[in-house]
Coordinates of C-alpha atoms in Angstrom, one line a residue:
X1 CA 8.1 -48.4 64.4
X2 CA 11.9 -48.6 64.6
X3 CA 13.7 -45.3 64.9
X4 CA 15.7 -46.2 61.8
X5 CA 12.5 -46.6 59.8
X6 CA 11.3 -43.2 61.1
X7 CA 14.4 -41.4 60.0
X8 CA 14.2 -43.2 56.6
X9 CA 10.6 -41.8 56.1
X10 CA 11.7 -38.3 57.1
X11 CA 14.6 -38.5 54.6
X12 CA 12.3 -39.5 51.8
X13 CA 9.9 -36.7 52.6
X14 CA 12.6 -34.0 52.5
X15 CA 14.0 -35.5 49.3
X16 CA 10.6 -35.1 47.7
X17 CA 10.3 -31.5 48.9
X18 CA 13.8 -30.8 47.8
X19 CA 13.2 -32.3 44.3
X20 CA 10.0 -30.3 43.9
X21 CA 11.7 -27.1 45.0
X22 CA 14.6 -27.8 42.6
X23 CA 12.2 -28.2 39.7
X24 CA 10.6 -24.8 40.5
X25 CA 14.0 -23.1 40.7
X26 CA 15.0 -24.7 37.4
X27 CA 11.7 -23.6 35.8
X28 CA 12.1 -20.1 37.0
X29 CA 15.8 -20.0 36.0
X30 CA 14.8 -21.3 32.5
X31 CA 12.2 -18.6 32.2
X32 CA 14.6 -15.9 33.2
X33 CA 17.2 -17.2 30.7
X34 CA 14.9 -17.3 27.7
X35 CA 16.3 -15.1 25.0
X36 CA 14.4 -12.1 23.7
X37 CA 13.7 -14.0 20.4
X38 CA 12.4 -17.0 22.4
X39 CA 10.1 -14.7 24.4
X40 CA 8.8 -13.0 21.2
X41 CA 8.3 -16.3 19.5
X42 CA 6.2 -17.5 22.4
X43 CA 3.6 -14.8 21.9
X44 CA 0.3 -16.4 20.7
X45 CA -0.4 -14.2 17.7
X46 CA 3.1 -13.8 16.5
X47 CA 3.6 -15.4 13.1
X48 CA 7.3 -15.0 12.8
X49 CA 10.3 -13.3 14.4
X50 CA 13.6 -12.7 12.6
X51 CA 16.7 -11.3 14.4
X52 CA 18.3 -8.6 12.3
X53 CA 21.7 -6.9 12.5
X54 CA 21.6 -4.3 15.3
X55 CA 21.5 -0.6 14.3
X56 CA 21.8 2.7 16.1
X57 CA 22.4 2.2 19.8
X58 CA 20.3 -1.0 20.1
X59 CA 21.9 -4.2 21.3
X60 CA 19.4 -6.4 19.3
X61 CA 17.0 -5.7 16.5
X62 CA 14.0 -7.8 15.4
X63 CA 11.3 -7.9 12.7
X64 CA 8.1 -9.4 14.0
X65 CA 4.9 -10.3 12.2
X66 CA 1.6 -10.3 14.1
X67 CA -1.6 -12.0 13.0
X68 CA -4.4 -9.4 13.3
X69 CA -8.1 -9.6 12.7
X70 CA -9.3 -7.8 9.6
X71 CA -12.2 -6.5 11.7
X72 CA -11.7 -6.6 15.5
X73 CA -15.5 -6.5 15.9
X74 CA -16.1 -9.4 13.5
X75 CA -13.2 -12.0 13.4
X76 CA -15.1 -14.1 10.9
X77 CA -13.8 -11.7 8.2
X78 CA -10.3 -13.3 8.5
X79 CA -6.9 -12.1 9.4
X80 CA -3.8 -10.2 8.0
X81 CA -0.2 -10.0 9.0
X82 CA 1.1 -6.8 10.5
X83 CA 4.8 -5.8 10.5
X84 CA 6.5 -4.6 13.6
X85 CA 10.1 -3.7 14.3
X86 CA 11.7 -3.9 17.8
X87 CA 14.9 -2.1 18.7
X88 CA 16.0 -3.8 22.0
X89 CA 18.3 -2.2 24.4
X90 CA 17.3 -3.4 27.9
X91 CA 14.3 -5.0 29.7
X92 CA 14.6 -2.2 32.3
X93 CA 14.5 0.8 30.0
X94 CA 11.5 2.7 28.7
X95 CA 9.9 1.9 25.4
X96 CA 9.2 4.5 22.7
X97 CA 6.4 3.3 20.4
X98 CA 6.4 4.8 16.9
X99 CA 2.9 4.6 15.5
X100 CA 3.3 4.9 11.8
X101 CA 0.5 6.5 9.8
X102 CA 1.8 4.8 6.7
X103 CA 4.2 1.9 6.1
X104 CA 7.5 1.5 7.8
X105 CA 10.0 3.4 5.6
X106 CA 12.9 3.6 8.0
X107 CA 14.4 1.3 10.6
X108 CA 16.4 4.1 12.3
X109 CA 15.6 5.3 15.8
X110 CA 13.2 8.2 16.0
X111 CA 14.1 11.5 17.7
X112 CA 12.9 10.5 21.2
X113 CA 14.5 7.0 21.1
X114 CA 17.8 8.4 19.9
X115 CA 17.8 11.1 22.6
X116 CA 17.1 8.7 25.5
X117 CA 18.9 5.7 24.1
X118 CA 16.0 3.4 25.0
X119 CA 14.0 0.6 23.4
X120 CA 11.8 1.3 20.4
X121 CA 8.8 -0.4 18.9
X122 CA 7.7 0.6 15.4
X123 CA 4.2 -0.5 14.3
X124 CA 3.3 -0.4 10.6
X125 CA -0.2 0.9 9.9
X126 CA -2.7 -1.6 8.7
X127 CA -3.1 -1.8 4.9
X128 CA 0.2 -0.1 4.0
X129 CA 3.1 -1.9 2.4
X130 CA 2.8 -5.6 3.2
X131 CA 0.7 -5.2 6.3
X132 CA -2.5 -6.0 4.4
X133 CA -4.8 -8.9 3.4
X134 CA -4.7 -10.2 -0.2
X135 CA -8.0 -8.5 -0.8
X136 CA -9.0 -5.4 1.1
X137 CA -12.4 -4.7 2.5
X138 CA -12.0 -0.9 2.6
X139 CA -14.8 -0.5 5.2
X140 CA -12.6 -2.3 7.7
X141 CA -9.9 0.5 7.4
X142 CA -11.2 2.5 10.4
X143 CA -9.5 4.5 13.2
X144 CA -11.0 2.0 15.7
X145 CA -9.6 -1.1 14.0
X146 CA -6.2 0.5 13.6
X147 CA -6.1 1.6 17.3
X148 CA -7.0 -2.0 18.3
X149 CA -4.2 -3.3 16.2
X150 CA -1.7 -1.1 18.0
X151 CA -3.1 -1.8 21.4
X152 CA -2.9 -5.6 21.0
X153 CA 0.8 -5.2 20.0
X154 CA 1.7 -2.7 22.8
X155 CA 0.0 -4.8 25.5
X156 CA 1.6 -8.1 24.5
X157 CA 5.1 -6.6 24.1
X158 CA 4.8 -4.9 27.5
X159 CA 3.6 -8.1 29.2
X160 CA 6.3 -10.3 27.5
X161 CA 9.4 -8.1 27.7
X162 CA 8.9 -4.8 29.5
X163 CA 6.3 -5.3 32.4
X164 CA 7.9 -2.6 34.5
X165 CA 8.9 -0.1 31.8
X166 CA 7.3 3.3 30.9
X167 CA 5.7 3.4 27.4
X168 CA 5.4 6.6 25.3
X169 CA 3.7 6.6 21.9
X170 CA 4.8 9.0 19.2
X171 CA 4.0 9.7 15.6
X172 CA 4.7 12.1 12.8
X173 CA 2.1 13.7 10.5
X174 CA -0.5 11.0 9.9
X175 CA 1.4 9.1 12.6
X176 CA 0.5 11.9 14.9
X177 CA -3.2 11.5 13.9
X178 CA -2.8 7.7 14.6
X179 CA -1.3 8.5 18.0
X180 CA -4.2 10.8 18.9
X181 CA -6.7 8.1 17.8
X182 CA -5.0 5.4 19.8
X183 CA -5.1 7.5 22.9
X184 CA -8.7 8.4 22.4
X185 CA -9.7 4.7 22.2
X186 CA -7.2 3.6 24.9
X187 CA -6.5 6.6 27.1
X188 CA -4.6 4.6 29.7
X189 CA -2.7 2.2 27.5
X190 CA 0.6 4.2 27.6
X191 CA 2.2 6.6 30.0
X192 CA 2.4 9.6 27.6
X193 CA 2.4 10.6 23.9
X194 CA 4.5 13.0 21.8
X195 CA 2.9 14.0 18.5
X196 CA 4.5 15.8 15.6
X197 CA 2.9 18.0 13.0
X198 CA -0.5 16.2 12.8
X199 CA -3.8 17.9 11.8
X200 CA -7.1 17.6 13.6
X201 CA -9.6 18.3 10.8
X202 CA -13.1 19.5 11.6
X203 CA -14.4 18.8 8.0
X204 CA -13.3 16.6 5.1
X205 CA -12.0 19.6 3.2
X206 CA -11.2 21.9 6.1
X207 CA -11.3 25.5 5.0
X208 CA -8.9 26.8 7.6
X209 CA -6.2 25.9 5.2
X210 CA -7.3 28.6 2.7
X211 CA -7.0 31.4 5.2
X212 CA -3.7 30.1 6.4
X213 CA -2.2 30.3 2.9
X214 CA -3.4 33.9 2.7
X215 CA -1.7 34.9 5.9
X216 CA 1.4 32.8 6.3
X217 CA 4.8 34.4 6.3
X218 CA 5.1 38.0 4.8
X219 CA 3.0 39.6 2.2
X220 CA 6.0 39.9 -0.1
X221 CA 6.7 36.1 0.2
X222 CA 3.1 35.2 -0.4
X223 CA 3.0 37.5 -3.4
X224 CA 5.9 35.6 -4.9
X225 CA 4.2 32.3 -4.4
X226 CA 1.0 33.5 -6.0
X227 CA 2.9 35.2 -8.9
X228 CA 4.5 31.8 -9.7
X229 CA 1.1 30.0 -9.7
X230 CA -0.2 32.7 -12.0
X231 CA 2.8 32.3 -14.2
X232 CA 2.1 28.6 -14.4
X233 CA -1.5 29.1 -15.4
X234 CA -0.4 31.7 -18.0
X235 CA 1.9 29.0 -19.5
X236 CA -0.5 26.1 -18.9
X237 CA -0.5 24.8 -22.5
X238 CA 3.3 24.6 -22.6
X239 CA 3.5 23.0 -19.1
X240 CA 0.8 20.6 -20.1
X241 CA 2.8 19.4 -23.0
X242 CA 5.8 19.0 -20.8
X243 CA 3.8 16.8 -18.5
X244 CA 2.5 14.8 -21.4
X245 CA 6.1 14.2 -22.5
X246 CA 7.1 13.2 -19.0
X247 CA 4.1 10.8 -18.8
X248 CA 5.2 9.1 -22.0
X249 CA 8.8 8.8 -20.9
X250 CA 8.1 7.6 -17.3
X251 CA 4.9 5.6 -17.9
X252 CA 2.7 7.9 -15.8
X253 CA -1.0 8.3 -15.8
X254 CA -3.7 10.2 -13.8
X255 CA -7.2 9.1 -12.7
X256 CA -8.6 12.4 -13.8
X257 CA -6.5 12.8 -16.9
X258 CA -3.3 14.8 -17.6
X259 CA -5.3 18.0 -18.3
X260 CA -6.6 18.1 -14.8
X261 CA -3.3 16.8 -13.4
X262 CA -1.5 20.0 -14.5
X263 CA -4.2 22.1 -12.8
X264 CA -4.0 20.1 -9.5
X265 CA -0.2 20.3 -9.6
X266 CA -0.3 24.1 -9.9
X267 CA -2.9 24.4 -7.2
X268 CA -0.9 22.2 -4.9
X269 CA 2.2 24.4 -5.3
X270 CA 1.4 26.9 -2.5
X271 CA 0.6 24.1 0.0
X272 CA 3.8 22.2 -0.8
X273 CA 5.9 25.3 -0.9
X274 CA 5.2 26.2 2.7
X275 CA 4.9 22.6 3.9
X276 CA 8.5 21.8 3.0
X277 CA 10.0 25.1 3.9
X278 CA 11.1 26.3 0.4
X279 CA 12.8 29.6 -0.2
X280 CA 11.1 32.4 -2.2
X281 CA 14.6 33.2 -3.6
X282 CA 14.4 30.0 -5.7
X283 CA 11.1 30.8 -7.4
X284 CA 11.4 31.4 -11.1
X285 CA 10.1 34.8 -12.5
X286 CA 8.6 36.0 -15.8
X287 CA 11.9 35.7 -17.6
X288 CA 12.4 32.0 -16.8
X289 CA 12.2 29.4 -19.6
X290 CA 9.3 26.9 -19.7
X291 CA 11.7 24.1 -18.7
X292 CA 12.8 26.0 -15.6
X293 CA 9.2 26.8 -14.7
X294 CA 8.2 23.2 -15.1
X295 CA 11.1 21.7 -13.2
X296 CA 10.6 24.1 -10.3
X297 CA 6.9 23.3 -10.2
X298 CA 7.5 19.5 -10.1
X299 CA 10.4 19.9 -7.6
X300 CA 7.9 21.6 -5.2
X301 CA 4.6 19.9 -6.0
X302 CA 5.9 16.6 -7.2
X303 CA 4.1 13.8 -9.0
X304 CA 3.5 11.6 -6.0
X305 CA 0.2 13.0 -4.8
X306 CA -1.7 12.6 -8.0
X307 CA 0.0 10.1 -10.3
X308 CA -1.9 6.8 -10.5
X309 CA 0.9 4.4 -9.3
X310 CA 1.6 6.7 -6.3
X311 CA -2.1 7.0 -5.6
X312 CA -2.4 3.2 -5.5
X313 CA 0.4 3.0 -2.9
X314 CA -1.3 5.8 -0.9
X315 CA -4.8 4.3 -1.3
X316 CA -5.1 3.6 2.4
X317 CA -4.2 7.2 3.2
X318 CA -6.8 8.6 0.9
X319 CA -9.5 6.2 2.1
X320 CA -9.0 7.3 5.8
X321 CA -8.7 11.0 4.9
X322 CA -11.9 10.9 2.8
X323 CA -13.9 8.9 5.3
X324 CA -12.8 9.8 8.8
X325 CA -9.6 11.9 9.2
X326 CA -10.1 14.7 6.7
X327 CA -7.8 16.3 4.2
X328 CA -8.0 19.7 2.4
X329 CA -9.1 20.9 -1.0
X330 CA -7.9 23.6 -3.4
X331 CA -9.5 27.1 -3.5
X332 CA -9.9 28.1 -7.1
X333 CA -11.4 31.6 -6.7
X334 CA -8.0 33.3 -7.0
X335 CA -7.5 31.6 -10.4
X336 CA -11.0 31.9 -11.7
X337 CA -9.9 33.6 -14.9
X338 CA -7.8 30.5 -15.8
X339 CA -10.1 27.8 -14.5
X340 CA -13.6 29.3 -15.2
X341 CA -14.8 28.1 -11.8
X342 CA -14.8 28.9 -8.1
X343 CA -15.6 25.4 -7.0
X344 CA -13.2 23.7 -4.6
X345 CA -11.1 21.0 -6.2
X346 CA -11.4 17.9 -4.0
X347 CA -9.9 14.4 -3.8
X348 CA -13.1 12.5 -4.6
X349 CA -11.3 10.8 -7.5
X350 CA -8.9 9.2 -5.0
X351 CA -11.5 6.7 -3.6
X352 CA -10.8 3.1 -4.5
X353 CA -12.4 2.1 -7.8
X354 CA -16.2 1.9 -7.5
X355 CA -16.2 2.6 -3.8
X356 CA -17.1 5.9 -2.1
X357 CA -18.8 6.7 1.2
X358 CA -19.9 9.7 3.1
X359 CA -17.4 11.4 5.4
X360 CA -18.0 10.7 9.0
X361 CA -17.4 13.8 11.3
X362 CA -17.7 11.9 14.5
X363 CA -14.2 10.3 14.9
X364 CA -12.4 13.7 14.8
X365 CA -15.1 15.3 17.0
X366 CA -14.5 12.5 19.5
X367 CA -10.8 13.1 19.5
X368 CA -11.3 16.8 20.0
X369 CA -13.7 16.1 22.9
X370 CA -11.1 13.8 24.4
X371 CA -8.3 16.4 24.1
X372 CA -10.6 19.1 25.5
X373 CA -11.8 17.1 28.6
X374 CA -9.8 14.1 29.7
X375 CA -6.5 13.7 27.7
X376 CA -3.4 13.6 29.9
X377 CA 0.3 13.6 29.4
X378 CA 0.3 14.6 25.7
X379 CA 2.7 17.0 23.9
X380 CA 2.3 18.4 20.4
X381 CA 5.0 19.8 18.1
X382 CA 4.2 22.0 15.1
X383 CA 6.0 24.3 12.6
X384 CA 4.6 27.8 12.2
X385 CA 4.7 27.9 8.4
X386 CA 3.5 24.3 7.8
X387 CA -0.1 24.5 6.3
X388 CA -1.1 21.5 8.4
X389 CA -0.6 23.8 11.4
X390 CA -3.8 25.6 10.2
X391 CA -5.5 22.4 11.4
X392 CA -3.4 21.9 14.5
X393 CA -4.7 20.7 17.8
X394 CA -6.2 23.6 19.8
X395 CA -5.7 23.4 23.6
X396 CA -8.2 24.9 26.1
X397 CA -7.6 26.4 29.6
X398 CA -7.6 23.0 31.4
X399 CA -4.9 21.5 29.1
X400 CA -1.9 22.4 31.2
X401 CA -3.5 21.0 34.4
X402 CA -3.8 17.7 32.6
X403 CA -0.2 18.0 31.3
X404 CA -1.2 18.5 27.7
X405 CA 1.1 20.9 25.9
X406 CA 1.7 22.4 22.4
X407 CA 4.9 24.0 21.0
X408 CA 5.1 25.8 17.7
X409 CA 8.5 26.3 16.0
X410 CA 8.7 29.9 14.6
X411 CA 8.9 29.6 10.8
X412 CA 9.1 25.8 11.1
X413 CA 7.8 23.5 8.4
X414 CA 6.4 19.9 8.2
X415 CA 9.8 18.4 9.2
X416 CA 9.8 20.2 12.5
X417 CA 11.3 18.2 15.4
X418 CA 12.3 19.1 19.0
X419 CA 15.9 19.6 17.8
X420 CA 14.8 22.5 15.6
X421 CA 13.8 24.6 18.6
X422 CA 16.1 26.8 20.6
X423 CA 18.3 25.1 23.2
X424 CA 16.2 26.7 26.0
X425 CA 12.9 25.5 24.5
X426 CA 14.4 22.0 23.8
X427 CA 15.2 21.8 27.5
X428 CA 11.7 22.9 28.5
X429 CA 10.2 20.2 26.2
X430 CA 12.5 17.4 27.4
X431 CA 11.9 18.4 31.1
X432 CA 8.2 17.6 30.5
X433 CA 9.0 14.2 28.8
X434 CA 11.6 13.4 31.6
X435 CA 8.8 13.8 34.1
X436 CA 6.7 11.2 32.2
X437 CA 9.5 8.8 31.8
X438 CA 11.3 8.8 35.1
X439 CA 8.9 10.0 37.8

């Protein structure tokens, strides 16, 4: 072989190697330069991605729809589309995952996200708003299926965008329950969880609420609340007529009829009063007009929990509460002279039409067992005067060793956040979360 031929072959060999290497470099560079929306669109079960105008501190903002099984254990039942929002700041920053217990009603950054100026993922709960199939099989609305929805989304978003980031789940009220359930099914899916004002019921109608309403705040304040409820029952006929007039004017109706609606509204008053941190100074007294009494009653108790259109929107909440998560009832014994009964008023009427099943105690017991024995890196926030705090998570002696904490804001209500604590306590809470995010 001539020497010139030898060098020619060597030249071809290195050209091939160089070309192959160049293709790999181009492929890697192309992958790195994919935009966030391109990466999201490449996810297998993503139906659509739309880039929105950025809000808060985020550089980019996206609405994403995921295709999810109606039943993760039986995919032959079909699929539904689930709404997710992503506030994007940086691939290198932590991700706060807001697990909604209901639909997504706000795009704004949550407390933790705003505090740390990091990425945020908001996951709408199955079967709320538009995250639902055309026809709902209510038996597929379980804590397990919801947790699996959330886990699919968290895992694929982490793998696609944030493989090196810390993830913290958080949720408020029913979202807190959702966060607890997700951690129970997938204890190692995220690095930590911060839960706000969420109950852990031991029964469907947990009686701890009744004792709470008899002991919350001062005797003088409780007496004013009870006096107003008695005042309402004494004027029930006039208040009932007011409600009938309002129903006619606003096209309202009630599953159990307007006569029962006024009773439920009066019974709900004490719970709502303390839940939303109302002032006893604003409670009408004996000299008040019927109009004043009625307006105050509705201001506190509202129509939203019982009126038919509202119940339809909250049907998924009532289903879960009555089958797995629990709720509360209304103790009638203090008002026996008006109601002629001491039976607990329940929410049985809130089941979907022609559907009702027995309450399953096991899911909440499983969550309690998880919190008592193996849960790690969880923090709970409650308000002292919030009736849901009667059903708050109870921590045992081993909790702190597993970095599970609970903070109760004195006189706080159902809107209690970290910012409502003293500066010293806020610092203590954030020191814990800092350790989870940055260690």
